[in-house]
PDB file of C-alpha atoms in Angstrom:
ATOM      1  CA  MET A   1      40.906  -6.423   5.298  1.00 45.00           C
ATOM      2  CA  ASN A   2      43.332  -8.108   7.723  1.00 45.00           C
ATOM      3  CA  GLY A   3      42.434 -10.186  10.723  1.00 46.00           C
ATOM      4  CA  ASP A   4      42.915  -7.311  13.172  1.00 46.00           C
ATOM      5  CA  ARG A   5      39.704  -5.211  13.085  1.00 42.00           C
ATOM      6  CA  THR A   6      40.394  -3.029  16.119  1.00 42.00           C
ATOM      7  CA  ASP A   7      40.576   0.081  13.947  1.00 42.00           C
ATOM      8  CA  PRO A   8      37.591   0.504  11.583  1.00 40.00           C
ATOM      9  CA  VAL A   9      39.054   3.652  10.018  1.00 40.00           C
ATOM     10  CA  LYS A  10      40.884   3.208   6.728  1.00 42.00           C
ATOM     11  CA  SER A  11      43.313   5.797   5.409  1.00 42.00           C
ATOM     12  CA  VAL A  12      42.438   7.174   1.977  1.00 41.00           C
ATOM     13  CA  LYS A  13      44.901   8.623  -0.468  1.00 46.00           C
ATOM     14  CA  PRO A  14      44.070  11.866  -2.285  1.00 46.00           C
ATOM     15  CA  GLY A  15      41.826  11.154  -5.276  1.00 45.00           C
ATOM     16  CA  GLU A  16      40.989   7.620  -4.113  1.00 45.00           C
ATOM     17  CA  PRO A  17      37.252   6.833  -3.969  1.00 42.00           C
ATOM     18  CA  VAL A  18      35.837   6.386  -0.494  1.00 40.00           C
ATOM     19  CA  THR A  19      33.962   3.108   0.147  1.00 39.00           C
ATOM     20  CA  PRO A  20      31.845   2.134   3.154  1.00 40.00           C
ATOM     21  CA  VAL A  21      33.580   0.347   6.023  1.00 38.00           C
ATOM     22  CA  GLU A  22      33.077  -3.408   5.775  1.00 38.00           C
ATOM     23  CA  SER A  23      30.844  -4.052   8.755  1.00 36.00           C
ATOM     24  CA  GLY A  24      29.302  -7.268   7.507  1.00 39.00           C
ATOM     25  CA  GLU A  25      26.017  -5.499   6.707  1.00 39.00           C
ATOM     26  CA  PRO A  26      24.821  -5.074   3.113  1.00 39.00           C
ATOM     27  CA  VAL A  27      24.981  -1.573   1.716  1.00 39.00           C
ATOM     28  CA  ALA A  28      21.911  -0.419  -0.174  1.00 40.00           C
ATOM     29  CA  PRO A  29      22.593   0.698  -3.749  1.00 43.00           C
ATOM     30  CA  VAL A  30      22.275   4.393  -4.405  1.00 43.00           C
ATOM     31  CA  ALA A  31      20.007   5.460  -7.240  1.00 47.00           C
ATOM     32  CA  GLY A  32      21.681   7.263 -10.101  1.00 48.00           C
ATOM     33  CA  GLY A  33      20.822  10.781 -11.147  1.00 52.00           C
ATOM     34  CA  ASP A  34      18.461   9.634 -13.893  1.00 57.00           C
ATOM     35  CA  ASP A  35      16.567   7.356 -11.485  1.00 65.00           C
ATOM     36  CA  VAL A  36      16.183  10.147  -8.933  1.00 74.00           C
ATOM     37  CA  ASP A  37      14.865  12.535 -11.589  1.00 75.00           C
ATOM     38  CA  GLU A  38      12.397   9.894 -12.744  1.00 72.00           C
ATOM     39  CA  ILE A  39      11.150   9.293  -9.202  1.00 76.00           C
ATOM     40  CA  LEU A  40      10.746  13.014  -8.503  1.00 80.00           C
ATOM     41  CA  ALA A  41       8.966  13.574 -11.819  1.00 80.00           C
ATOM     42  CA  GLY A  42       6.344  10.970 -10.898  1.00 81.00           C
ATOM     43  CA  ILE A  43       5.419  12.457  -7.522  1.00 87.00           C
ATOM     44  CA  GLY A  44       3.436  15.412  -8.884  1.00 86.00           C
ATOM     45  CA  PRO A  45       1.070  13.393 -11.107  1.00 85.00           C
ATOM     46  CA  ARG A  46       0.645  10.872  -8.301  1.00 85.00           C
ATOM     47  CA  LEU A  47      -0.370  13.622  -5.866  1.00 89.00           C
ATOM     48  CA  ARG A  48      -2.828  15.067  -8.373  1.00 87.00           C
ATOM     49  CA  ALA A  49      -4.394  11.651  -9.014  1.00 83.00           C
ATOM     50  CA  LEU A  50      -4.780  10.989  -5.280  1.00 83.00           C
ATOM     51  CA  ARG A  51      -6.448  14.352  -4.708  1.00 88.00           C
ATOM     52  CA  ARG A  52      -8.848  13.939  -7.634  1.00 84.00           C
ATOM     53  CA  ASP A  53      -9.694  10.351  -6.688  1.00 77.00           C
ATOM     54  CA  ARG A  54     -10.776  11.643  -3.281  1.00 78.00           C
ATOM     55  CA  GLY A  55     -12.776  14.482  -4.840  1.00 82.00           C
ATOM     56  CA  LEU A  56     -10.744  17.202  -3.101  1.00 86.00           C
ATOM     57  CA  THR A  57     -10.061  20.694  -4.378  1.00 91.00           C
ATOM     58  CA  LEU A  58      -6.699  22.355  -3.861  1.00 93.00           C
ATOM     59  CA  GLU A  59      -8.369  24.675  -1.382  1.00 94.00           C
ATOM     60  CA  ALA A  60      -9.798  21.805   0.680  1.00 90.00           C
ATOM     61  CA  LEU A  61      -6.457  19.987   0.683  1.00 92.00           C
ATOM     62  CA  ALA A  62      -4.658  23.171   1.716  1.00 93.00           C
ATOM     63  CA  GLU A  63      -6.993  23.610   4.669  1.00 92.00           C
ATOM     64  CA  THR A  64      -6.410  20.009   5.809  1.00 89.00           C
ATOM     65  CA  THR A  65      -2.629  19.905   5.408  1.00 92.00           C
ATOM     66  CA  GLY A  66      -1.690  23.507   6.201  1.00 94.00           C
ATOM     67  CA  ILE A  67       0.166  23.734   2.878  1.00 94.00           C
ATOM     68  CA  SER A  68      -0.690  26.739   0.716  1.00 95.00           C
ATOM     69  CA  VAL A  69      -2.717  26.333  -2.480  1.00 94.00           C
ATOM     70  CA  SER A  70       0.121  27.741  -4.583  1.00 94.00           C
ATOM     71  CA  THR A  71       2.619  25.258  -3.119  1.00 95.00           C
ATOM     72  CA  LEU A  72       0.246  22.336  -3.708  1.00 94.00           C
ATOM     73  CA  SER A  73      -0.313  23.454  -7.290  1.00 93.00           C
ATOM     74  CA  ARG A  74       3.425  23.731  -7.928  1.00 92.00           C
ATOM     75  CA  LEU A  75       4.020  20.294  -6.388  1.00 92.00           C
ATOM     76  CA  GLU A  76       1.440  18.677  -8.653  1.00 90.00           C
ATOM     77  CA  SER A  77       2.799  20.398 -11.762  1.00 89.00           C
ATOM     78  CA  GLY A  78       6.400  19.493 -10.941  1.00 87.00           C
ATOM     79  CA  LYS A  79       7.480  23.109 -10.483  1.00 90.00           C
ATOM     80  CA  ARG A  80       8.195  22.617  -6.771  1.00 90.00           C
ATOM     81  CA  ARG A  81      10.694  20.037  -5.526  1.00 88.00           C
ATOM     82  CA  PRO A  82       8.958  17.698  -3.034  1.00 88.00           C
ATOM     83  CA  THR A  83      10.431  17.470   0.454  1.00 89.00           C
ATOM     84  CA  LEU A  84       9.574  15.275   3.435  1.00 88.00           C
ATOM     85  CA  GLU A  85       8.155  18.333   5.192  1.00 89.00           C
ATOM     86  CA  LEU A  86       5.553  18.541   2.409  1.00 91.00           C
ATOM     87  CA  LEU A  87       5.037  14.855   1.632  1.00 90.00           C
ATOM     88  CA  ILE A  88       4.422  13.615   5.190  1.00 89.00           C
ATOM     89  CA  PRO A  89       1.243  15.692   5.817  1.00 90.00           C
ATOM     90  CA  LEU A  90       0.018  14.824   2.312  1.00 91.00           C
ATOM     91  CA  ALA A  91       0.512  11.102   2.931  1.00 87.00           C
ATOM     92  CA  ARG A  92      -1.361  11.390   6.232  1.00 87.00           C
ATOM     93  CA  THR A  93      -4.240  13.272   4.646  1.00 87.00           C
ATOM     94  CA  HIS A  94      -4.561  10.795   1.770  1.00 84.00           C
ATOM     95  CA  ARG A  95      -4.095   7.891   4.223  1.00 81.00           C
ATOM     96  CA  VAL A  96      -1.387   6.241   2.161  1.00 80.00           C
ATOM     97  CA  ALA A  97       2.136   5.146   3.011  1.00 79.00           C
ATOM     98  CA  LEU A  98       4.914   7.579   2.214  1.00 78.00           C
ATOM     99  CA  ASP A  99       6.517   5.104  -0.192  1.00 75.00           C
ATOM    100  CA  GLN A 100       3.333   5.150  -2.268  1.00 75.00           C
ATOM    101  CA  LEU A 101       4.000   8.809  -3.007  1.00 79.00           C
ATOM    102  CA  VAL A 102       7.700   8.228  -3.697  1.00 76.00           C
ATOM    103  CA  ALA A 103       7.495   5.114  -5.844  1.00 64.00           C
ATOM    104  CA  ALA A 104      10.499   3.436  -7.428  1.00 48.00           C
ATOM    105  CA  PRO A 105      10.671   3.073 -11.229  1.00 44.00           C
ATOM    106  CA  ALA A 106       8.865   0.079 -12.688  1.00 47.00           C
ATOM    107  CA  THR A 107      10.815  -3.155 -12.807  1.00 44.00           C
ATOM    108  CA  GLY A 108       9.105  -4.314 -15.980  1.00 44.00           C
ATOM    109  CA  ASP A 109       7.717  -7.402 -14.243  1.00 49.00           C
ATOM    110  CA  PRO A 110       4.156  -6.965 -12.881  1.00 48.00           C
ATOM    111  CA  ARG A 111       4.797  -9.744 -10.341  1.00 50.00           C
ATOM    112  CA  LEU A 112       7.519  -7.593  -8.759  1.00 49.00           C
ATOM    113  CA  HIS A 113       6.071  -4.108  -9.354  1.00 52.00           C
ATOM    114  CA  LEU A 114       2.476  -4.195  -8.181  1.00 59.00           C
ATOM    115  CA  LYS A 115       0.279  -1.303  -9.263  1.00 64.00           C
ATOM    116  CA  PRO A 116      -2.093   0.072  -6.605  1.00 67.00           C
ATOM    117  CA  GLN A 117      -5.528   1.121  -7.800  1.00 67.00           C
ATOM    118  CA  HIS A 118      -6.693   4.197  -5.943  1.00 63.00           C
ATOM    119  CA  ARG A 119     -10.395   4.206  -5.325  1.00 62.00           C
ATOM    120  CA  GLU A 120     -12.698   6.944  -4.049  1.00 63.00           C
ATOM    121  CA  ARG A 121     -12.305   8.401  -0.554  1.00 68.00           C
ATOM    122  CA  GLY A 122      -8.754   7.241   0.005  1.00 69.00           C
ATOM    123  CA  ASN A 123      -9.297   3.500  -0.511  1.00 80.00           C
ATOM    124  CA  VAL A 124      -6.420   1.617  -2.149  1.00 82.00           C
ATOM    125  CA  LEU A 125      -6.643  -1.780  -3.860  1.00 81.00           C
ATOM    126  CA  VAL A 126      -3.526  -3.759  -4.848  1.00 82.00           C
ATOM    127  CA  PRO A 127      -4.265  -6.852  -6.987  1.00 81.00           C
ATOM    128  CA  LEU A 128      -1.837  -9.649  -6.071  1.00 81.00           C
ATOM    129  CA  THR A 129      -3.141 -12.161  -8.624  1.00 76.00           C
ATOM    130  CA  GLN A 130      -4.510 -11.888 -12.147  1.00 68.00           C
ATOM    131  CA  TYR A 131      -6.219 -15.182 -12.882  1.00 64.00           C
ATOM    132  CA  PRO A 132      -9.746 -14.583 -14.266  1.00 62.00           C
ATOM    133  CA  GLY A 133     -12.364 -16.975 -12.987  1.00 63.00           C
ATOM    134  CA  ARG A 134     -10.282 -18.178 -10.046  1.00 68.00           C
ATOM    135  CA  VAL A 135      -9.823 -17.055  -6.454  1.00 77.00           C
ATOM    136  CA  GLN A 136      -8.559 -13.474  -6.532  1.00 80.00           C
ATOM    137  CA  VAL A 137      -6.148 -12.075  -3.926  1.00 86.00           C
ATOM    138  CA  PHE A 138      -5.941  -8.383  -3.033  1.00 85.00           C
ATOM    139  CA  LYS A 139      -4.242  -6.177  -0.503  1.00 88.00           C
ATOM    140  CA  GLN A 140      -6.555  -3.358   0.529  1.00 88.00           C
ATOM    141  CA  VAL A 141      -6.344  -0.170   2.545  1.00 87.00           C
ATOM    142  CA  LEU A 142      -9.844   0.902   3.541  1.00 88.00           C
ATOM    143  CA  ALA A 143     -10.617   4.427   4.696  1.00 86.00           C
ATOM    144  CA  HIS A 144     -13.543   5.344   6.938  1.00 86.00           C
ATOM    145  CA  ARG A 145     -16.958   5.004   5.303  1.00 84.00           C
ATOM    146  CA  GLU A 146     -20.551   4.472   6.332  1.00 88.00           C
ATOM    147  CA  PRO A 147     -21.839   0.872   6.412  1.00 91.00           C
ATOM    148  CA  LYS A 148     -23.857  -0.236   3.382  1.00 91.00           C
ATOM    149  CA  LEU A 149     -24.712  -3.923   3.284  1.00 92.00           C
ATOM    150  CA  VAL A 150     -24.504  -5.706  -0.075  1.00 90.00           C
ATOM    151  CA  THR A 151     -25.006  -9.233  -1.402  1.00 89.00           C
ATOM    152  CA  HIS A 152     -23.468 -10.967  -4.424  1.00 84.00           C
ATOM    153  CA  ALA A 153     -22.348 -14.390  -5.550  1.00 82.00           C
ATOM    154  CA  GLY A 154     -19.048 -15.625  -4.152  1.00 83.00           C
ATOM    155  CA  TYR A 155     -17.081 -16.351  -0.997  1.00 86.00           C
ATOM    156  CA  GLU A 156     -14.677 -14.052   0.866  1.00 90.00           C
ATOM    157  CA  TRP A 157     -11.754 -14.522   3.249  1.00 91.00           C
ATOM    158  CA  LEU A 158     -10.309 -11.527   5.135  1.00 94.00           C
ATOM    159  CA  TYR A 159      -7.051 -11.285   7.096  1.00 93.00           C
ATOM    160  CA  VAL A 160      -6.281  -8.113   9.078  1.00 93.00           C
ATOM    161  CA  LEU A 161      -2.734  -6.775   8.640  1.00 89.00           C
ATOM    162  CA  ALA A 162      -2.986  -3.458  10.494  1.00 88.00           C
ATOM    163  CA  GLY A 163      -5.696  -1.469  12.230  1.00 88.00           C
ATOM    164  CA  GLY A 164      -9.132  -2.690  13.260  1.00 93.00           C
ATOM    165  CA  LEU A 165     -11.750  -4.186  10.925  1.00 95.00           C
ATOM    166  CA  ARG A 166     -15.479  -3.951  11.538  1.00 96.00           C
ATOM    167  CA  LEU A 167     -17.440  -6.741   9.834  1.00 96.00           C
ATOM    168  CA  ILE A 168     -21.234  -6.849   9.589  1.00 95.00           C
ATOM    169  CA  LEU A 169     -22.893 -10.109   8.497  1.00 94.00           C
ATOM    170  CA  GLY A 170     -26.657  -9.787   8.443  1.00 93.00           C
ATOM    171  CA  GLU A 171     -27.691  -9.072  12.039  1.00 93.00           C
ATOM    172  CA  ARG A 172     -24.266  -9.979  13.470  1.00 95.00           C
ATOM    173  CA  GLU A 173     -21.297  -7.650  13.960  1.00 96.00           C
ATOM    174  CA  PHE A 174     -17.631  -8.504  14.585  1.00 96.00           C
ATOM    175  CA  THR A 175     -14.412  -6.602  15.337  1.00 96.00           C
ATOM    176  CA  LEU A 176     -11.179  -8.102  14.016  1.00 96.00           C
ATOM    177  CA  ARG A 177      -7.653  -7.131  15.027  1.00 93.00           C
ATOM    178  CA  PRO A 178      -4.278  -7.746  13.304  1.00 92.00           C
ATOM    179  CA  GLY A 179      -3.703 -11.467  12.783  1.00 91.00           C
ATOM    180  CA  GLU A 180      -7.406 -12.377  12.905  1.00 93.00           C
ATOM    181  CA  VAL A 181      -9.344 -13.943  10.027  1.00 94.00           C
ATOM    182  CA  ALA A 182     -12.956 -14.007   8.845  1.00 93.00           C
ATOM    183  CA  GLU A 183     -14.558 -15.973   6.020  1.00 92.00           C
ATOM    184  CA  PHE A 184     -18.149 -15.891   4.819  1.00 91.00           C
ATOM    185  CA  ASP A 185     -20.544 -16.500   1.957  1.00 89.00           C
ATOM    186  CA  THR A 186     -21.195 -13.214   0.149  1.00 88.00           C
ATOM    187  CA  GLY A 187     -24.780 -14.267  -0.499  1.00 88.00           C
ATOM    188  CA  GLU A 188     -25.407 -13.058   3.066  1.00 91.00           C
ATOM    189  CA  PRO A 189     -25.794  -9.264   3.441  1.00 93.00           C
ATOM    190  CA  HIS A 190     -22.402  -7.967   4.495  1.00 94.00           C
ATOM    191  CA  TRP A 191     -20.141  -4.930   4.897  1.00 94.00           C
ATOM    192  CA  PHE A 192     -16.624  -4.401   6.227  1.00 95.00           C
ATOM    193  CA  GLY A 193     -14.464  -1.362   6.945  1.00 93.00           C
ATOM    194  CA  PRO A 194     -12.433   0.379   9.676  1.00 93.00           C
ATOM    195  CA  VAL A 195     -13.692   0.289  13.252  1.00 93.00           C
ATOM    196  CA  ASP A 196     -12.929   4.006  13.631  1.00 90.00           C
ATOM    197  CA  ALA A 197     -11.584   7.009  11.693  1.00 85.00           C
ATOM    198  CA  ASN A 198      -8.244   5.280  11.055  1.00 85.00           C
ATOM    199  CA  ALA A 199      -7.663   3.196   7.934  1.00 86.00           C
ATOM    200  CA  VAL A 200      -7.438  -0.601   8.107  1.00 89.00           C
ATOM    201  CA  GLU A 201      -5.112  -2.760   5.984  1.00 90.00           C
ATOM    202  CA  ILE A 202      -6.233  -6.260   4.994  1.00 92.00           C
ATOM    203  CA  LEU A 203      -5.523  -9.225   2.740  1.00 92.00           C
ATOM    204  CA  HIS A 204      -8.679 -10.084   0.826  1.00 89.00           C
ATOM    205  CA  LEU A 205      -9.368 -13.371  -0.981  1.00 89.00           C
ATOM    206  CA  PHE A 206     -12.493 -13.565  -3.122  1.00 83.00           C
ATOM    207  CA  GLY A 207     -13.862 -16.621  -4.921  1.00 77.00           C
ATOM    208  CA  PRO A 208     -16.287 -15.381  -7.606  1.00 67.00           C
ATOM    209  CA  HIS A 209     -17.971 -18.797  -7.919  1.00 60.00           C
ATOM    210  CA  GLY A 210     -18.144 -19.604  -4.238  1.00 51.00           C
ATOM    211  CA  ASP A 211     -14.604 -21.018  -4.188  1.00 49.00           C
ATOM    212  CA  GLN A 212     -13.337 -21.185  -0.608  1.00 49.00           C
ATOM    213  CA  ALA A 213      -9.760 -20.603   0.561  1.00 45.00           C
ATOM    214  CA  VAL A 214      -9.463 -23.996   2.253  1.00 46.00           C
ATOM    215  CA  VAL A 215      -6.182 -25.650   3.237  1.00 42.00           C
ATOM    216  CA  ARG A 216      -6.283 -29.440   2.958  1.00 42.00           C
ATOM    217  CA  THR A 217      -3.688 -31.641   4.639  1.00 45.00           C
ATOM    218  CA  GLY A 218      -2.888 -35.343   4.467  1.00 47.00           C
ATOM    219  CA  SER A 219      -2.778 -37.727   1.535  1.00 46.00           C
ATOM    220  CA  ALA A 220      -4.808 -36.825  -1.499  1.00 42.00           C
ATOM    221  CA  ARG A 221      -7.701 -39.178  -2.175  1.00 45.00           C
ATOM    222  CA  GLN A 222      -7.206 -41.015  -5.440  1.00 44.00           C
ATOM    223  CA  ALA A 223      -9.959 -41.058  -7.994  1.00 40.00           C
ATOM    224  CA  PRO A 224     -11.606 -44.480  -8.517  1.00 42.00           C
TER     225      PRO A 224
END
């Protein structure tokens, strides 16, 4: 382009491909036809897995979302093309992000393409590390559930990303908001989950042998 950018419109000759105007902003690549087909083909099985993980029948899901049983069945089998009008209420009901229903193809590198593990009642666990015996890091989306205190060996560190987290430690109870942190020994009876009916999103560090997520600063002490 020349130095004069007063006119952002470029003339195009017949048969010449049209390219985006150079505005200085990056243009996102457009998925090819094969990629789009692959993405669409994966939505149905993903919807079926979410519904079954939550123990819902098609009839129960239809009542919650307002989508007919036949349409839900065709979506899950791939016989109905998914649209935003259908996917948005399904994402809300399953308490997952829309991009979890419309997932991109795998990159081939597990460090770049993390695989969520869908648990019962709409809970989602995304392992961020895979180092057995060391501190494990997870991203979790927790749906509403009744408190049930547990104890086990280890040490936990929780960081709230979105929503409100209710934490019970023995006889004490805390409410954490986005940006707040809690850490505790899991040998003490404990439970954590959403403060209300809305899901909460957290980062979760767990040391199976009591390892603590401690940041040390300053010069390292040399061994004698």
